[in-house]
Structure formats: structure tokens, C-alpha cells
Amino acid sequence: MPCSYAMLYARLSAQRDADSAAPGGHVIDGEYSERPWGNYTVLSGDASDHKLKRIVVHPGKRLSYQRHAKRAEHWFMVSGTARVTLDGVVTELGPGEAIDIPRGAAHRIANAGANDVVFVEVQHGTYFGEDDIVRLEDDFGRADDSGDQEKSR
């Protein structure tokens, strides 16, 4: 049901903006991080079984081709056109479309367009730390060199 994710995102964004915007529109509540490919904001991160993020991917950028051992993800596209790779299969997704990333699946999202790609990521599992990322390929030199791409399984 893509509409339910869109409504959830709109409600959370409106509440976050109303409750925590500082002068200039900067969010002062919730984790925010700049990355080489764009940025993310944690919308809900205090639950033991899920985490919710708003992710922005700038034009011409892409995230690592990666996998997770302890979580699955659901991506709901808000704006822009994304090129999603899931276990080697490339799919284009636009606003209102979604894809499920099973636990252990190799995946990445890329922005080949001229405008930012914005999506909501719902992580579901038992652990959400950065050390549950096995990078198979990375444009920014962060790929795992150990050769043991199954180490988190």
C-alpha cells in the first residue's frame, strides 16, 4: 500500500518540521548526516525492531552496493527517479513506487537524473548499526577489502 507510506511520511515530516525547525529551516531534533552521495535524517530510530530514515541522493551519485545480515529494508520513493540494483537486477522507480530489500540481498540506489532523489527507508530487523553493512562496491573507497563478503551472514 504505497499510499499508507506516503501519508506516514507526510505526517512525520510535517510534525518534525512543526516541532523542531530552527530559524532558517534547519532540523535540530533527530540524527542528520551528510554523506558523499547526499544525506539522511532519522525520522524514528528509538524502536528495537525498526528504524525510519529520509534519504536524499544527489544527481550523479549512488550509494554503496551493499548487503545487511540483520535487517531488511523497504524503500518508498518520494521524488526523483531512482535506479535501484537488487541482486544484480536494475529497476527504475519514480515517486509513489516502492521496493522491498530482503535481508542479505545485495542492493544500491543511484540517481542518474538532474534533481535529487528523495525516499523513505524503513529498516526492519534486529540491529541497525553501521557495522551491519558489507560494502561490495563503493564509489568513495569504502568497499570491504577482506574478500570475505559473507562475513556478516
GROMACS .gro file of C-alpha atoms in nm:
model
  153
    1MET     CA    1   0.000   0.000   0.000
    2PRO     CA    2   0.215   0.289  -0.121
    3CYS     CA    3  -0.041   0.548  -0.008
    4SER     CA    4   0.000   0.450   0.356
    5TYR     CA    5   0.378   0.508   0.338
    6ALA     CA    6   0.324   0.843   0.165
    7MET     CA    7   0.076   0.952   0.432
    8LEU     CA    8   0.310   0.834   0.710
    9TYR     CA    9   0.600   1.025   0.557
   10ALA     CA   10   0.392   1.342   0.512
   11ARG     CA   11   0.264   1.325   0.870
   12LEU     CA   12   0.610   1.262   1.019
   13SER     CA   13   0.769   1.536   0.807
   14ALA     CA   14   0.502   1.790   0.900
   15GLN     CA   15   0.527   1.703   1.268
   16ARG     CA   16   0.909   1.715   1.261
   17ASP     CA   17   0.906   2.049   1.082
   18ALA     CA   18   0.650   2.199   1.320
   19ASP     CA   19   0.816   2.067   1.634
   20SER     CA   20   1.184   2.109   1.565
   21ALA     CA   21   1.265   2.361   1.294
   22ALA     CA   22   1.515   2.627   1.395
   23PRO     CA   23   1.548   2.963   1.221
   24GLY     CA   24   1.645   2.902   0.860
   25GLY     CA   25   1.453   2.574   0.846
   26HIS     CA   26   1.727   2.352   0.991
   27VAL     CA   27   1.606   2.047   1.182
   28ILE     CA   28   1.751   2.042   1.532
   29ASP     CA   29   1.591   1.720   1.654
   30GLY     CA   30   1.680   1.372   1.519
   31GLU     CA   31   2.002   1.240   1.370
   32TYR     CA   32   2.115   1.407   1.046
   33SER     CA   33   2.423   1.306   0.847
   34GLU     CA   34   2.590   1.440   0.532
   35ARG     CA   35   2.743   1.171   0.310
   36PRO     CA   36   2.943   1.187  -0.017
   37TRP     CA   37   2.627   1.088  -0.207
   38GLY     CA   38   2.376   1.314  -0.025
   39ASN     CA   39   2.229   1.299   0.327
   40TYR     CA   40   1.988   1.126   0.559
   41THR     CA   41   1.767   1.219   0.852
   42VAL     CA   42   1.647   0.962   1.105
   43LEU     CA   43   1.272   1.014   1.146
   44SER     CA   44   1.227   0.737   1.401
   45GLY     CA   45   1.521   0.548   1.548
   46ASP     CA   46   1.438   0.452   1.904
   47ALA     CA   47   1.247   0.126   1.841
   48SER     CA   48   1.413  -0.212   1.893
   49ASP     CA   49   1.275  -0.368   1.572
   50HIS     CA   50   1.275  -0.084   1.314
   51LYS     CA   51   1.427   0.246   1.206
   52LEU     CA   52   1.284   0.506   0.967
   53LYS     CA   53   1.501   0.740   0.756
   54ARG     CA   54   1.450   1.012   0.495
   55ILE     CA   55   1.732   0.977   0.241
   56VAL     CA   56   1.840   1.224  -0.029
   57VAL     CA   57   2.068   1.116  -0.317
   58HIS     CA   58   2.217   1.399  -0.523
   59PRO     CA   59   2.227   1.389  -0.906
   60GLY     CA   60   2.501   1.164  -1.044
   61LYS     CA   61   2.560   0.993  -0.708
   62ARG     CA   62   2.488   0.645  -0.576
   63LEU     CA   63   2.517   0.456  -0.251
   64SER     CA   64   2.742   0.155  -0.197
   65TYR     CA   65   2.643  -0.179  -0.344
   66GLN     CA   66   2.591  -0.349  -0.009
   67ARG     CA   67   2.412  -0.608   0.198
   68HIS     CA   68   2.294  -0.643   0.559
   69ALA     CA   69   2.280  -0.957   0.772
   70LYS     CA   70   2.045  -0.830   1.043
   71ARG     CA   71   1.787  -0.616   0.865
   72ALA     CA   72   1.558  -0.593   0.565
   73GLU     CA   73   1.457  -0.260   0.410
   74HIS     CA   74   1.155  -0.110   0.235
   75TRP     CA   75   1.217   0.194   0.013
   76PHE     CA   76   0.931   0.430  -0.081
   77MET     CA   77   1.017   0.688  -0.348
   78VAL     CA   78   0.905   1.043  -0.271
   79SER     CA   79   1.063   1.242  -0.558
   80GLY     CA   80   1.304   1.199  -0.846
   81THR     CA   81   1.378   0.888  -1.050
   82ALA     CA   82   1.595   0.622  -0.889
   83ARG     CA   83   1.788   0.338  -1.046
   84VAL     CA   84   1.777   0.051  -0.793
   85THR     CA   85   2.001  -0.255  -0.823
   86LEU     CA   86   1.879  -0.559  -0.628
   87ASP     CA   87   2.093  -0.874  -0.656
   88GLY     CA   88   2.218  -0.758  -0.998
   89VAL     CA   89   1.876  -0.667  -1.142
   90VAL     CA   90   1.831  -0.296  -1.224
   91THR     CA   91   1.486  -0.134  -1.185
   92GLU     CA   92   1.383   0.230  -1.226
   93LEU     CA   93   1.146   0.370  -0.964
   94GLY     CA   94   0.964   0.702  -0.950
   95PRO     CA   95   0.751   0.889  -0.696
   96GLY     CA   96   0.491   0.668  -0.527
   97GLU     CA   97   0.670   0.344  -0.616
   98ALA     CA   98   0.838   0.113  -0.366
   99ILE     CA   99   1.070  -0.186  -0.343
  100ASP     CA  100   1.150  -0.439  -0.071
  101ILE     CA  101   1.512  -0.527   0.002
  102PRO     CA  102   1.530  -0.871   0.171
  103ARG     CA  103   1.784  -0.938   0.445
  104GLY     CA  104   2.113  -1.047   0.284
  105ALA     CA  105   2.029  -0.912  -0.063
  106ALA     CA  106   2.291  -0.703  -0.246
  107HIS     CA  107   2.144  -0.361  -0.320
  108ARG     CA  108   2.213   0.001  -0.415
  109ILE     CA  109   2.028   0.311  -0.525
  110ALA     CA  110   2.157   0.558  -0.784
  111ASN     CA  111   2.043   0.896  -0.912
  112ALA     CA  112   2.105   0.940  -1.285
  113GLY     CA  113   1.865   1.236  -1.307
  114ALA     CA  114   1.908   1.613  -1.276
  115ASN     CA  115   1.716   1.651  -0.946
  116ASP     CA  116   1.759   1.497  -0.602
  117VAL     CA  117   1.610   1.154  -0.538
  118VAL     CA  118   1.426   1.152  -0.205
  119PHE     CA  119   1.299   0.831  -0.047
  120VAL     CA  120   1.187   0.693   0.285
  121GLU     CA  121   1.372   0.386   0.410
  122VAL     CA  122   1.203   0.158   0.663
  123GLN     CA  123   1.458  -0.077   0.819
  124HIS     CA  124   1.314  -0.384   0.994
  125GLY     CA  125   1.521  -0.635   1.187
  126THR     CA  126   1.724  -0.690   1.500
  127TYR     CA  127   2.016  -0.447   1.456
  128PHE     CA  128   2.066  -0.119   1.266
  129GLY     CA  129   2.431  -0.023   1.324
  130GLU     CA  130   2.674   0.083   1.051
  131ASP     CA  131   2.880  -0.232   1.119
  132ASP     CA  132   2.596  -0.440   0.964
  133ILE     CA  133   2.691  -0.300   0.622
  134VAL     CA  134   2.907  -0.517   0.397
  135ARG     CA  135   3.012  -0.292   0.106
  136LEU     CA  136   3.061  -0.495  -0.212
  137GLU     CA  137   3.137  -0.189  -0.432
  138ASP     CA  138   3.175   0.176  -0.338
  139ASP     CA  139   3.250   0.494  -0.535
  140PHE     CA  140   3.416   0.654  -0.231
  141GLY     CA  141   3.679   0.391  -0.140
  142ARG     CA  142   3.484   0.229   0.143
  143ALA     CA  143   3.436  -0.123  -0.004
  144ASP     CA  144   3.536  -0.413   0.218
  145ASP     CA  145   3.878  -0.542   0.102
  146SER     CA  146   3.877  -0.857   0.306
  147GLY     CA  147   3.737  -1.063   0.020
  148ASP     CA  148   3.501  -1.216   0.275
  149GLN     CA  149   3.175  -1.066   0.150
  150GLU     CA  150   2.975  -1.318   0.353
  151LYS     CA  151   3.127  -1.221   0.690
  152SER     CA  152   2.803  -1.077   0.833
  153ARG     CA  153   2.581  -1.368   0.740
   0.00000   0.00000   0.00000
